[in-house]
């Protein structure tokens, strides 16, 4: 028995990276009968059926730390939310929805601002917003190779998803880390790819310094079904210090008097755009719950 990680799955075949190389394996029928489908990121045990051809059979899926439906992936250590100061314009609502998605699934967050050379001042202002959250914030330029060491240190030996809108530079960042032209970049190739493949497929790329990474436009909001409006503040780490000081127990930090979160906001300890994202998400979550009643 050999342990490894599923890095890719195509048409019922799985590619499993182990200490002895990558094996191709078919999942045994017993998973299907239990309704368990192996997904990329799963840690698995295989038995080798043909060493020369690097073939095996997938015998066991080890317990998952976490898993997502879209994209289908398991055992993430961190989601790095990627955006740029311009080209494309940053969408901070989307960024904040992704930080919530990650934390609600028990996955760490990171913020990566790419293309910083296009507008260093704006990039620094955006970094200030997220430094208040306590998430690691990286200012990089995939084009100029700036910030690569710091990023590599964050990724080492971890499974990392780069999430963010098309065009922010996710593939360029991964190429820079892999040291080759391993992925297609640029808007034209992205459009061709989208046209050809309707399903989003995930492939974990093995990093030369240890660990895995992949890129994805985002995570479906299915993942937020379990979060209630009351719990939302708990997923905004920069709010965490305050709720005990609010006048009302169970303060929603929206319109209540003597709210410590709003006081922290007025003192600049919490960024306005993060607070606005919180208010929007609070309304959304409240409506979902009322609709489900
Ligand atoms: N100016 C600048 N352009 C970049 C940088 N990183 C990527 N790009 C360009 O932005 C475009 C989109 O990059 P790509 O990696 O395909 O983005 P993805 O859609 O997020 O995978 C391409 O034309 C890249 O050459 C950067 O740091 N600075
Ligand atoms: Mg890309
Ligand atoms: Zn409050």
PDB file of C-alpha atoms and ligand atoms in Angstrom:
ATOM      1  CA  UNK A   1       0.000   0.000   0.000  1.00  0.00           C
ATOM      2  CA  UNK A   2       1.219   3.406  -1.032  1.00  0.00           C
ATOM      3  CA  UNK A   3      -0.101   6.736   0.214  1.00  0.00           C
ATOM      4  CA  UNK A   4      -0.502   9.743  -2.055  1.00  0.00           C
ATOM      5  CA  UNK A   5      -2.578  12.740  -3.123  1.00  0.00           C
ATOM      6  CA  UNK A   6      -4.989  12.837  -6.058  1.00  0.00           C
ATOM      7  CA  UNK A   7      -3.692  15.620  -8.307  1.00  0.00           C
ATOM      8  CA  UNK A   8      -6.036  15.130 -11.269  1.00  0.00           C
ATOM      9  CA  UNK A   9      -9.102  13.125 -12.260  1.00  0.00           C
ATOM     10  CA  UNK A  10     -10.258  12.534 -15.825  1.00  0.00           C
ATOM     11  CA  UNK A  11     -12.968  10.163 -17.008  1.00  0.00           C
ATOM     12  CA  UNK A  12     -12.887   7.835 -14.014  1.00  0.00           C
ATOM     13  CA  UNK A  13      -9.073   7.749 -13.882  1.00  0.00           C
ATOM     14  CA  UNK A  14      -7.197   9.372 -11.059  1.00  0.00           C
ATOM     15  CA  UNK A  15      -3.590  10.549 -11.007  1.00  0.00           C
ATOM     16  CA  UNK A  16      -1.984  10.081  -7.623  1.00  0.00           C
ATOM     17  CA  UNK A  17       1.289  11.664  -6.626  1.00  0.00           C
ATOM     18  CA  UNK A  18       3.281   9.504  -4.197  1.00  0.00           C
ATOM     19  CA  UNK A  19       6.875   9.438  -2.998  1.00  0.00           C
ATOM     20  CA  UNK A  20       7.542   6.962  -5.815  1.00  0.00           C
ATOM     21  CA  UNK A  21       6.084   9.089  -8.591  1.00  0.00           C
ATOM     22  CA  UNK A  22       2.646   9.580 -10.153  1.00  0.00           C
ATOM     23  CA  UNK A  23       0.371   6.557 -10.615  1.00  0.00           C
ATOM     24  CA  UNK A  24      -2.782   6.210 -12.672  1.00  0.00           C
ATOM     25  CA  UNK A  25      -5.566   4.419 -10.858  1.00  0.00           C
ATOM     26  CA  UNK A  26      -9.206   3.569 -11.247  1.00  0.00           C
ATOM     27  CA  UNK A  27     -11.419   3.838  -8.182  1.00  0.00           C
ATOM     28  CA  UNK A  28     -12.828   0.562  -6.992  1.00  0.00           C
ATOM     29  CA  UNK A  29     -16.558  -0.067  -7.086  1.00  0.00           C
ATOM     30  CA  UNK A  30     -16.818  -0.023  -3.311  1.00  0.00           C
ATOM     31  CA  UNK A  31     -16.609   3.792  -3.209  1.00  0.00           C
ATOM     32  CA  UNK A  32     -19.539   4.167  -5.558  1.00  0.00           C
ATOM     33  CA  UNK A  33     -21.664   1.772  -3.531  1.00  0.00           C
ATOM     34  CA  UNK A  34     -21.003   3.960  -0.469  1.00  0.00           C
ATOM     35  CA  UNK A  35     -21.767   7.125  -2.436  1.00  0.00           C
ATOM     36  CA  UNK A  36     -18.211   8.344  -1.952  1.00  0.00           C
ATOM     37  CA  UNK A  37     -16.522   9.904  -4.950  1.00  0.00           C
ATOM     38  CA  UNK A  38     -12.770  10.531  -4.810  1.00  0.00           C
ATOM     39  CA  UNK A  39     -11.885  14.146  -5.610  1.00  0.00           C
ATOM     40  CA  UNK A  40      -8.713  16.087  -6.283  1.00  0.00           C
ATOM     41  CA  UNK A  41      -6.861  16.796  -3.058  1.00  0.00           C
ATOM     42  CA  UNK A  42      -7.942  13.531  -1.437  1.00  0.00           C
ATOM     43  CA  UNK A  43      -5.239  11.677   0.433  1.00  0.00           C
ATOM     44  CA  UNK A  44      -5.558   8.066  -0.643  1.00  0.00           C
ATOM     45  CA  UNK A  45      -4.004   4.618  -0.389  1.00  0.00           C
ATOM     46  CA  UNK A  46      -3.309   2.749  -3.588  1.00  0.00           C
ATOM     47  CA  UNK A  47      -1.948  -0.667  -4.379  1.00  0.00           C
ATOM     48  CA  UNK A  48       0.410  -0.860  -7.318  1.00  0.00           C
ATOM     49  CA  UNK A  49      -0.786  -3.241 -10.029  1.00  0.00           C
ATOM     50  CA  UNK A  50       1.901  -2.504 -12.619  1.00  0.00           C
ATOM     51  CA  UNK A  51       5.076  -0.691 -11.503  1.00  0.00           C
ATOM     52  CA  UNK A  52       6.538  -0.360 -15.022  1.00  0.00           C
ATOM     53  CA  UNK A  53       3.370   1.287 -16.347  1.00  0.00           C
ATOM     54  CA  UNK A  54       2.809   3.214 -13.089  1.00  0.00           C
ATOM     55  CA  UNK A  55      -0.680   1.800 -12.642  1.00  0.00           C
ATOM     56  CA  UNK A  56      -2.539   0.964  -9.486  1.00  0.00           C
ATOM     57  CA  UNK A  57      -5.929   0.695  -7.873  1.00  0.00           C
ATOM     58  CA  UNK A  58      -7.366   3.250  -5.508  1.00  0.00           C
ATOM     59  CA  UNK A  59      -8.218   1.338  -2.343  1.00  0.00           C
ATOM     60  CA  UNK A  60      -8.975   3.865   0.352  1.00  0.00           C
ATOM     61  CA  UNK A  61      -9.786   7.552   0.839  1.00  0.00           C
ATOM     62  CA  UNK A  62      -8.370   8.964   4.069  1.00  0.00           C
ATOM     63  CA  UNK A  63     -10.621  11.263   6.135  1.00  0.00           C
ATOM     64  CA  UNK A  64     -10.990  14.779   4.669  1.00  0.00           C
ATOM     65  CA  UNK A  65     -10.092  17.958   6.559  1.00  0.00           C
ATOM     66  CA  UNK A  66     -12.520  19.879   4.369  1.00  0.00           C
ATOM     67  CA  UNK A  67     -14.099  19.632   0.928  1.00  0.00           C
ATOM     68  CA  UNK A  68     -15.794  21.850  -1.633  1.00  0.00           C
ATOM     69  CA  UNK A  69     -18.434  21.127  -4.276  1.00  0.00           C
ATOM     70  CA  UNK A  70     -17.464  23.704  -6.885  1.00  0.00           C
ATOM     71  CA  UNK A  71     -14.640  23.391  -7.581  1.00  0.00           C
ATOM     72  CA  UNK A  72     -14.574  19.778  -6.370  1.00  0.00           C
ATOM     73  CA  UNK A  73     -11.481  19.671  -4.176  1.00  0.00           C
ATOM     74  CA  UNK A  74     -10.532  18.430  -0.713  1.00  0.00           C
ATOM     75  CA  UNK A  75      -8.014  19.166   2.027  1.00  0.00           C
ATOM     76  CA  UNK A  76      -7.218  22.799   1.284  1.00  0.00           C
ATOM     77  CA  UNK A  77      -4.852  24.535   3.675  1.00  0.00           C
ATOM     78  CA  UNK A  78      -5.336  28.042   2.332  1.00  0.00           C
ATOM     79  CA  UNK A  79      -7.288  30.057  -0.211  1.00  0.00           C
ATOM     80  CA  UNK A  80      -5.263  32.983  -1.519  1.00  0.00           C
ATOM     81  CA  UNK A  81      -7.637  35.596  -2.825  1.00  0.00           C
ATOM     82  CA  UNK A  82      -5.998  37.371  -5.693  1.00  0.00           C
ATOM     83  CA  UNK A  83      -6.796  40.741  -7.241  1.00  0.00           C
ATOM     84  CA  UNK A  84      -5.074  43.709  -8.859  1.00  0.00           C
ATOM     85  CA  UNK A  85      -5.148  47.479  -8.216  1.00  0.00           C
ATOM     86  CA  UNK A  86      -6.394  47.884 -11.817  1.00  0.00           C
ATOM     87  CA  UNK A  87      -6.888  45.951 -15.096  1.00  0.00           C
ATOM     88  CA  UNK A  88      -9.225  44.477 -13.879  1.00  0.00           C
ATOM     89  CA  UNK A  89     -10.655  46.828 -11.233  1.00  0.00           C
ATOM     90  CA  UNK A  90     -10.702  45.148  -7.801  1.00  0.00           C
ATOM     91  CA  UNK A  91     -14.053  43.736  -6.672  1.00  0.00           C
ATOM     92  CA  UNK A  92     -13.820  43.895  -2.874  1.00  0.00           C
ATOM     93  CA  UNK A  93     -17.313  42.463  -2.344  1.00  0.00           C
ATOM     94  CA  UNK A  94     -16.177  39.311  -4.132  1.00  0.00           C
ATOM     95  CA  UNK A  95     -12.922  39.276  -2.143  1.00  0.00           C
ATOM     96  CA  UNK A  96     -14.824  39.476   1.139  1.00  0.00           C
ATOM     97  CA  UNK A  97     -17.293  36.786   0.083  1.00  0.00           C
ATOM     98  CA  UNK A  98     -14.319  34.547  -0.622  1.00  0.00           C
ATOM     99  CA  UNK A  99     -12.720  35.225   2.766  1.00  0.00           C
ATOM    100  CA  UNK A 100     -16.025  34.158   4.332  1.00  0.00           C
ATOM    101  CA  UNK A 101     -16.237  31.032   2.137  1.00  0.00           C
ATOM    102  CA  UNK A 102     -12.738  30.000   3.174  1.00  0.00           C
ATOM    103  CA  UNK A 103     -13.157  30.616   6.910  1.00  0.00           C
ATOM    104  CA  UNK A 104     -16.614  28.992   7.020  1.00  0.00           C
ATOM    105  CA  UNK A 105     -15.040  25.827   5.572  1.00  0.00           C
ATOM    106  CA  UNK A 106     -12.212  25.949   8.124  1.00  0.00           C
ATOM    107  CA  UNK A 107      -9.574  27.010   5.580  1.00  0.00           C
ATOM    108  CA  UNK A 108      -7.041  29.836   6.166  1.00  0.00           C
ATOM    109  CA  UNK A 109      -7.070  32.936   3.979  1.00  0.00           C
ATOM    110  CA  UNK A 110      -4.381  34.960   2.305  1.00  0.00           C
ATOM    111  CA  UNK A 111      -4.603  38.121   0.237  1.00  0.00           C
ATOM    112  CA  UNK A 112      -2.414  38.525  -2.818  1.00  0.00           C
ATOM    113  CA  UNK A 113      -2.393  41.833  -4.664  1.00  0.00           C
ATOM    114  CA  UNK A 114      -0.803  41.295  -8.080  1.00  0.00           C
ATOM    115  CA  UNK A 115       0.132  43.803 -10.829  1.00  0.00           C
ATOM    116  CA  UNK A 116       1.286  46.198  -8.100  1.00  0.00           C
ATOM    117  CA  UNK A 117       3.665  47.892 -10.564  1.00  0.00           C
ATOM    118  CA  UNK A 118       0.612  49.262 -12.435  1.00  0.00           C
ATOM    119  CA  UNK A 119      -0.433  51.431  -9.454  1.00  0.00           C
ATOM    120  CA  UNK A 120       1.788  51.028  -6.379  1.00  0.00           C
ATOM    121  CA  UNK A 121      -0.127  53.678  -4.360  1.00  0.00           C
ATOM    122  CA  UNK A 122      -3.536  52.062  -4.851  1.00  0.00           C
ATOM    123  CA  UNK A 123      -2.006  48.641  -4.165  1.00  0.00           C
ATOM    124  CA  UNK A 124      -0.705  49.901  -0.806  1.00  0.00           C
ATOM    125  CA  UNK A 125      -4.114  51.362   0.123  1.00  0.00           C
ATOM    126  CA  UNK A 126      -5.760  48.029  -0.682  1.00  0.00           C
ATOM    127  CA  UNK A 127      -3.144  46.191   1.383  1.00  0.00           C
ATOM    128  CA  UNK A 128      -3.953  48.456   4.376  1.00  0.00           C
ATOM    129  CA  UNK A 129      -7.619  47.337   4.250  1.00  0.00           C
ATOM    130  CA  UNK A 130      -6.616  43.700   4.595  1.00  0.00           C
ATOM    131  CA  UNK A 131      -3.748  44.104   7.063  1.00  0.00           C
ATOM    132  CA  UNK A 132      -6.448  44.980   9.614  1.00  0.00           C
ATOM    133  CA  UNK A 133      -7.981  41.517   9.133  1.00  0.00           C
ATOM    134  CA  UNK A 134      -4.832  39.720  10.254  1.00  0.00           C
ATOM    135  CA  UNK A 135      -4.719  37.660   7.033  1.00  0.00           C
ATOM    136  CA  UNK A 136      -1.280  37.492   5.417  1.00  0.00           C
ATOM    137  CA  UNK A 137      -1.182  40.213   2.734  1.00  0.00           C
ATOM    138  CA  UNK A 138       1.279  40.007  -0.135  1.00  0.00           C
ATOM    139  CA  UNK A 139       2.070  42.708  -2.672  1.00  0.00           C
ATOM    140  CA  UNK A 140       3.512  41.136  -5.778  1.00  0.00           C
ATOM    141  CA  UNK A 141       4.072  41.531  -9.499  1.00  0.00           C
ATOM    142  CA  UNK A 142       4.113  38.315 -11.498  1.00  0.00           C
ATOM    143  CA  UNK A 143       5.329  40.343 -14.458  1.00  0.00           C
ATOM    144  CA  UNK A 144       8.388  41.724 -12.672  1.00  0.00           C
ATOM    145  CA  UNK A 145       8.923  38.731 -10.385  1.00  0.00           C
ATOM    146  CA  UNK A 146       8.529  40.938  -7.318  1.00  0.00           C
ATOM    147  CA  UNK A 147       7.381  39.309  -4.030  1.00  0.00           C
ATOM    148  CA  UNK A 148       7.940  35.754  -5.194  1.00  0.00           C
ATOM    149  CA  UNK A 149      10.025  34.563  -2.205  1.00  0.00           C
ATOM    150  CA  UNK A 150       7.464  35.712   0.342  1.00  0.00           C
ATOM    151  CA  UNK A 151       4.698  34.001  -1.618  1.00  0.00           C
ATOM    152  CA  UNK A 152       6.700  30.766  -1.930  1.00  0.00           C
ATOM    153  CA  UNK A 153       7.257  30.767   1.850  1.00  0.00           C
ATOM    154  CA  UNK A 154       3.481  30.934   2.409  1.00  0.00           C
ATOM    155  CA  UNK A 155       2.811  28.062  -0.031  1.00  0.00           C
ATOM    156  CA  UNK A 156       5.590  25.698   1.013  1.00  0.00           C
ATOM    157  CA  UNK A 157       4.292  22.214   1.933  1.00  0.00           C
ATOM    158  CA  UNK A 158       0.652  23.390   1.841  1.00  0.00           C
ATOM    159  CA  UNK A 159      -2.285  22.871  -0.536  1.00  0.00           C
ATOM    160  CA  UNK A 160      -3.254  26.318  -1.809  1.00  0.00           C
ATOM    161  CA  UNK A 161      -6.041  27.563  -4.066  1.00  0.00           C
ATOM    162  CA  UNK A 162      -5.561  30.847  -5.916  1.00  0.00           C
ATOM    163  CA  UNK A 163      -9.040  32.315  -6.278  1.00  0.00           C
ATOM    164  CA  UNK A 164      -9.999  35.495  -8.073  1.00  0.00           C
ATOM    165  CA  UNK A 165     -11.509  36.947 -11.227  1.00  0.00           C
ATOM    166  CA  UNK A 166     -10.218  36.123 -14.659  1.00  0.00           C
ATOM    167  CA  UNK A 167      -7.360  38.414 -15.682  1.00  0.00           C
ATOM    168  CA  UNK A 168      -5.926  39.147 -12.229  1.00  0.00           C
ATOM    169  CA  UNK A 169      -2.835  37.042 -13.032  1.00  0.00           C
ATOM    170  CA  UNK A 170      -3.412  33.701 -11.280  1.00  0.00           C
ATOM    171  CA  UNK A 171      -1.900  31.603 -14.070  1.00  0.00           C
ATOM    172  CA  UNK A 172       1.023  34.015 -14.411  1.00  0.00           C
ATOM    173  CA  UNK A 173       1.726  33.746 -10.673  1.00  0.00           C
ATOM    174  CA  UNK A 174       1.646  29.938 -10.802  1.00  0.00           C
ATOM    175  CA  UNK A 175       3.896  29.890 -13.857  1.00  0.00           C
ATOM    176  CA  UNK A 176       6.375  32.101 -12.028  1.00  0.00           C
ATOM    177  CA  UNK A 177       6.423  29.677  -9.098  1.00  0.00           C
ATOM    178  CA  UNK A 178       6.711  26.605 -11.312  1.00  0.00           C
ATOM    179  CA  UNK A 179       9.538  28.171 -13.273  1.00  0.00           C
ATOM    180  CA  UNK A 180       8.125  27.312 -16.681  1.00  0.00           C
ATOM    181  CA  UNK A 181       5.342  28.062 -19.098  1.00  0.00           C
ATOM    182  CA  UNK A 182       3.213  25.325 -17.612  1.00  0.00           C
ATOM    183  CA  UNK A 183      -0.125  27.096 -17.922  1.00  0.00           C
ATOM    184  CA  UNK A 184      -1.773  29.182 -20.569  1.00  0.00           C
ATOM    185  CA  UNK A 185      -2.056  32.843 -19.666  1.00  0.00           C
ATOM    186  CA  UNK A 186      -3.851  35.784 -21.208  1.00  0.00           C
ATOM    187  CA  UNK A 187      -7.453  36.562 -21.856  1.00  0.00           C
ATOM    188  CA  UNK A 188      -7.639  34.929 -25.300  1.00  0.00           C
ATOM    189  CA  UNK A 189      -6.535  31.495 -24.162  1.00  0.00           C
ATOM    190  CA  UNK A 190      -8.858  31.802 -21.147  1.00  0.00           C
ATOM    191  CA  UNK A 191     -11.800  32.418 -23.461  1.00  0.00           C
ATOM    192  CA  UNK A 192     -10.921  29.448 -25.655  1.00  0.00           C
ATOM    193  CA  UNK A 193     -10.615  27.248 -22.596  1.00  0.00           C
ATOM    194  CA  UNK A 194     -13.962  28.372 -21.230  1.00  0.00           C
ATOM    195  CA  UNK A 195     -15.602  27.654 -24.568  1.00  0.00           C
ATOM    196  CA  UNK A 196     -14.250  24.136 -24.739  1.00  0.00           C
ATOM    197  CA  UNK A 197     -14.738  22.955 -21.194  1.00  0.00           C
ATOM    198  CA  UNK A 198     -17.997  23.700 -19.508  1.00  0.00           C
ATOM    199  CA  UNK A 199     -17.054  21.949 -16.270  1.00  0.00           C
ATOM    200  CA  UNK A 200     -14.333  23.452 -14.138  1.00  0.00           C
ATOM    201  CA  UNK A 201     -11.629  20.921 -13.694  1.00  0.00           C
ATOM    202  CA  UNK A 202      -9.034  21.162 -10.993  1.00  0.00           C
ATOM    203  CA  UNK A 203      -5.455  20.039 -11.251  1.00  0.00           C
ATOM    204  CA  UNK A 204      -3.086  20.307  -8.320  1.00  0.00           C
ATOM    205  CA  UNK A 205       0.316  21.491  -9.478  1.00  0.00           C
ATOM    206  CA  UNK A 206       3.270  20.190  -7.479  1.00  0.00           C
ATOM    207  CA  UNK A 207       5.443  23.113  -6.400  1.00  0.00           C
ATOM    208  CA  UNK A 208       9.218  22.685  -6.750  1.00  0.00           C
ATOM    209  CA  UNK A 209       9.741  23.646  -3.074  1.00  0.00           C
ATOM    210  CA  UNK A 210       6.997  21.329  -1.729  1.00  0.00           C
ATOM    211  CA  UNK A 211       3.232  21.658  -1.624  1.00  0.00           C
ATOM    212  CA  UNK A 212       0.514  21.999  -4.244  1.00  0.00           C
ATOM    213  CA  UNK A 213      -1.358  24.883  -5.831  1.00  0.00           C
ATOM    214  CA  UNK A 214      -4.122  25.444  -8.376  1.00  0.00           C
ATOM    215  CA  UNK A 215      -6.231  28.315  -9.607  1.00  0.00           C
ATOM    216  CA  UNK A 216      -9.964  28.817  -9.781  1.00  0.00           C
ATOM    217  CA  UNK A 217     -12.238  31.790 -10.522  1.00  0.00           C
ATOM    218  CA  UNK A 218     -14.050  31.225  -7.234  1.00  0.00           C
ATOM    219  CA  UNK A 219     -15.996  28.921  -4.995  1.00  0.00           C
ATOM    220  CA  UNK A 220     -19.722  28.391  -5.298  1.00  0.00           C
ATOM    221  CA  UNK A 221     -21.828  29.975  -2.597  1.00  0.00           C
ATOM    222  CA  UNK A 222     -23.354  26.587  -1.788  1.00  0.00           C
ATOM    223  CA  UNK A 223     -20.568  26.519   0.699  1.00  0.00           C
ATOM    224  CA  UNK A 224     -22.238  29.327   2.656  1.00  0.00           C
ATOM    225  CA  UNK A 225     -25.478  27.461   3.291  1.00  0.00           C
ATOM    226  CA  UNK A 226     -24.418  26.567   6.804  1.00  0.00           C
ATOM    227  CA  UNK A 227     -23.622  30.140   7.904  1.00  0.00           C
ATOM    228  CA  UNK A 228     -26.284  32.154   9.737  1.00  0.00           C
ATOM    229  CA  UNK A 229     -26.452  35.945   9.905  1.00  0.00           C
ATOM    230  CA  UNK A 230     -25.777  35.717  13.658  1.00  0.00           C
ATOM    231  CA  UNK A 231     -22.561  33.796  13.039  1.00  0.00           C
ATOM    232  CA  UNK A 232     -21.301  36.125  10.314  1.00  0.00           C
ATOM    233  CA  UNK A 233     -19.289  38.478  12.558  1.00  0.00           C
ATOM    234  CA  UNK A 234     -17.308  35.467  13.775  1.00  0.00           C
ATOM    235  CA  UNK A 235     -15.949  35.078  10.257  1.00  0.00           C
ATOM    236  CA  UNK A 236     -14.665  38.666  10.143  1.00  0.00           C
ATOM    237  CA  UNK A 237     -11.567  38.218  12.334  1.00  0.00           C
ATOM    238  CA  UNK A 238     -10.992  41.958  12.767  1.00  0.00           C
ATOM    239  CA  UNK A 239     -14.434  42.184  14.465  1.00  0.00           C
ATOM    240  CA  UNK A 240     -13.555  39.466  16.945  1.00  0.00           C
ATOM    241  CA  UNK A 241     -12.119  41.693  19.657  1.00  0.00           C
ATOM    242  CA  UNK A 242     -15.268  43.831  19.999  1.00  0.00           C
ATOM    243  CA  UNK A 243     -18.619  42.016  20.390  1.00  0.00           C
ATOM    244  CA  UNK A 244     -18.222  41.639  24.152  1.00  0.00           C
ATOM    245  CA  UNK A 245     -18.061  45.423  24.454  1.00  0.00           C
ATOM    246  CA  UNK A 246     -21.297  46.040  22.514  1.00  0.00           C
ATOM    247  CA  UNK A 247     -24.157  47.214  24.734  1.00  0.00           C
ATOM    248  CA  UNK A 248     -26.530  44.461  23.573  1.00  0.00           C
ATOM    249  CA  UNK A 249     -25.719  40.797  23.728  1.00  0.00           C
ATOM    250  CA  UNK A 250     -26.221  39.411  20.244  1.00  0.00           C
ATOM    251  CA  UNK A 251     -25.580  42.851  18.715  1.00  0.00           C
ATOM    252  CA  UNK A 252     -25.646  42.551  14.902  1.00  0.00           C
ATOM    253  CA  UNK A 253     -23.409  45.648  14.581  1.00  0.00           C
ATOM    254  CA  UNK A 254     -25.811  47.198  12.068  1.00  0.00           C
ATOM    255  CA  UNK A 255     -28.113  49.749  13.742  1.00  0.00           C
ATOM    256  CA  UNK A 256     -27.782  49.060  17.478  1.00  0.00           C
ATOM    257  CA  UNK A 257     -26.601  51.882  19.774  1.00  0.00           C
ATOM    258  CA  UNK A 258     -23.256  51.652  21.622  1.00  0.00           C
ATOM    259  CA  UNK A 259     -21.842  49.135  19.190  1.00  0.00           C
ATOM    260  CA  UNK A 260     -18.132  48.481  19.710  1.00  0.00           C
ATOM    261  CA  UNK A 261     -17.674  47.310  16.127  1.00  0.00           C
ATOM    262  CA  UNK A 262     -19.050  50.571  14.766  1.00  0.00           C
ATOM    263  CA  UNK A 263     -16.835  52.455  17.185  1.00  0.00           C
ATOM    264  CA  UNK A 264     -13.793  50.528  15.908  1.00  0.00           C
ATOM    265  CA  UNK A 265     -14.945  51.424  12.398  1.00  0.00           C
ATOM    266  CA  UNK A 266     -15.064  55.133  13.221  1.00  0.00           C
ATOM    267  CA  UNK A 267     -11.578  54.890  14.726  1.00  0.00           C
ATOM    268  CA  UNK A 268     -10.267  53.272  11.526  1.00  0.00           C
ATOM    269  CA  UNK A 269      -9.455  49.936  13.178  1.00  0.00           C
ATOM    270  CA  UNK A 270     -11.915  48.217  10.852  1.00  0.00           C
ATOM    271  CA  UNK A 271     -11.901  49.148   7.147  1.00  0.00           C
ATOM    272  CA  UNK A 272     -15.091  50.708   5.743  1.00  0.00           C
ATOM    273  CA  UNK A 273     -15.205  48.399   2.708  1.00  0.00           C
ATOM    274  CA  UNK A 274     -15.016  45.345   4.974  1.00  0.00           C
ATOM    275  CA  UNK A 275     -17.813  46.712   7.164  1.00  0.00           C
ATOM    276  CA  UNK A 276     -19.947  47.387   4.074  1.00  0.00           C
ATOM    277  CA  UNK A 277     -19.329  43.827   2.855  1.00  0.00           C
ATOM    278  CA  UNK A 278     -20.383  42.586   6.284  1.00  0.00           C
ATOM    279  CA  UNK A 279     -23.673  44.559   6.139  1.00  0.00           C
ATOM    280  CA  UNK A 280     -24.449  43.273   2.627  1.00  0.00           C
ATOM    281  CA  UNK A 281     -23.675  39.676   3.540  1.00  0.00           C
ATOM    282  CA  UNK A 282     -25.708  40.005   6.741  1.00  0.00           C
ATOM    283  CA  UNK A 283     -28.788  41.061   4.729  1.00  0.00           C
ATOM    284  CA  UNK A 284     -28.243  38.230   2.228  1.00  0.00           C
ATOM    285  CA  UNK A 285     -27.906  35.583   4.917  1.00  0.00           C
ATOM    286  CA  UNK A 286     -30.944  36.891   6.769  1.00  0.00           C
ATOM    287  CA  UNK A 287     -33.057  36.712   3.607  1.00  0.00           C
ATOM    288  CA  UNK A 288     -31.915  33.157   2.871  1.00  0.00           C
ATOM    289  CA  UNK A 289     -33.017  32.043   6.330  1.00  0.00           C
ATOM    290  CA  UNK A 290     -36.389  33.782   6.115  1.00  0.00           C
ATOM    291  CA  UNK A 291     -37.000  32.277   2.702  1.00  0.00           C
ATOM    292  CA  UNK A 292     -36.233  28.809   4.031  1.00  0.00           C
ATOM    293  CA  UNK A 293     -38.723  29.060   6.922  1.00  0.00           C
TER     294      UNK A 293
HETATM  295  N1  LIG B   1       1.110  44.452 -15.732  1.00  0.00           N
HETATM  296  C1  LIG B   1       1.016  43.196 -15.285  1.00  0.00           C
HETATM  297  N2  LIG B   1       0.358  42.287 -16.009  1.00  0.00           N
HETATM  298  C2  LIG B   1       0.263  41.032 -15.531  1.00  0.00           C
HETATM  299  C3  LIG B   1       0.851  40.660 -14.284  1.00  0.00           C
HETATM  300  N3  LIG B   1       0.558  39.360 -14.062  1.00  0.00           N
HETATM  301  C4  LIG B   1      -0.166  38.933 -15.115  1.00  0.00           C
HETATM  302  N4  LIG B   1      -0.334  39.926 -16.014  1.00  0.00           N
HETATM  303  C5  LIG B   1      -1.074  39.901 -17.290  1.00  0.00           C
HETATM  304  O1  LIG B   1      -2.477  39.856 -17.030  1.00  0.00           O
HETATM  305  C6  LIG B   1      -3.155  39.060 -17.997  1.00  0.00           C
HETATM  306  C7  LIG B   1      -3.958  37.960 -17.322  1.00  0.00           C
HETATM  307  O2  LIG B   1      -3.061  37.067 -16.666  1.00  0.00           O
HETATM  308  P1  LIG B   1      -3.441  35.545 -16.350  1.00  0.00           P
HETATM  309  O3  LIG B   1      -2.269  34.977 -15.641  1.00  0.00           O
HETATM  310  O4  LIG B   1      -3.909  34.848 -17.577  1.00  0.00           O
HETATM  311  O5  LIG B   1      -4.667  35.769 -15.363  1.00  0.00           O
HETATM  312  P2  LIG B   1      -5.731  34.711 -14.800  1.00  0.00           P
HETATM  313  O6  LIG B   1      -6.950  34.851 -15.647  1.00  0.00           O
HETATM  314  O7  LIG B   1      -6.029  35.171 -13.393  1.00  0.00           O
HETATM  315  O8  LIG B   1      -5.115  33.348 -14.837  1.00  0.00           O
HETATM  316  C8  LIG B   1      -2.073  38.514 -18.935  1.00  0.00           C
HETATM  317  O9  LIG B   1      -1.999  39.322 -20.091  1.00  0.00           O
HETATM  318  C9  LIG B   1      -0.792  38.628 -18.109  1.00  0.00           C
HETATM  319  O10 LIG B   1       0.359  38.779 -18.913  1.00  0.00           O
HETATM  320  C10 LIG B   1       1.571  41.667 -13.538  1.00  0.00           C
HETATM  321  O11 LIG B   1       2.123  41.444 -12.448  1.00  0.00           O
HETATM  322  N5  LIG B   1       1.615  42.909 -14.085  1.00  0.00           N
HETATM  323 MG1  LIG B   2      -5.697  31.569 -15.766  1.00  0.00          MG
HETATM  324 ZN1  LIG B   3     -22.108  45.633  17.905  1.00  0.00          ZN
END
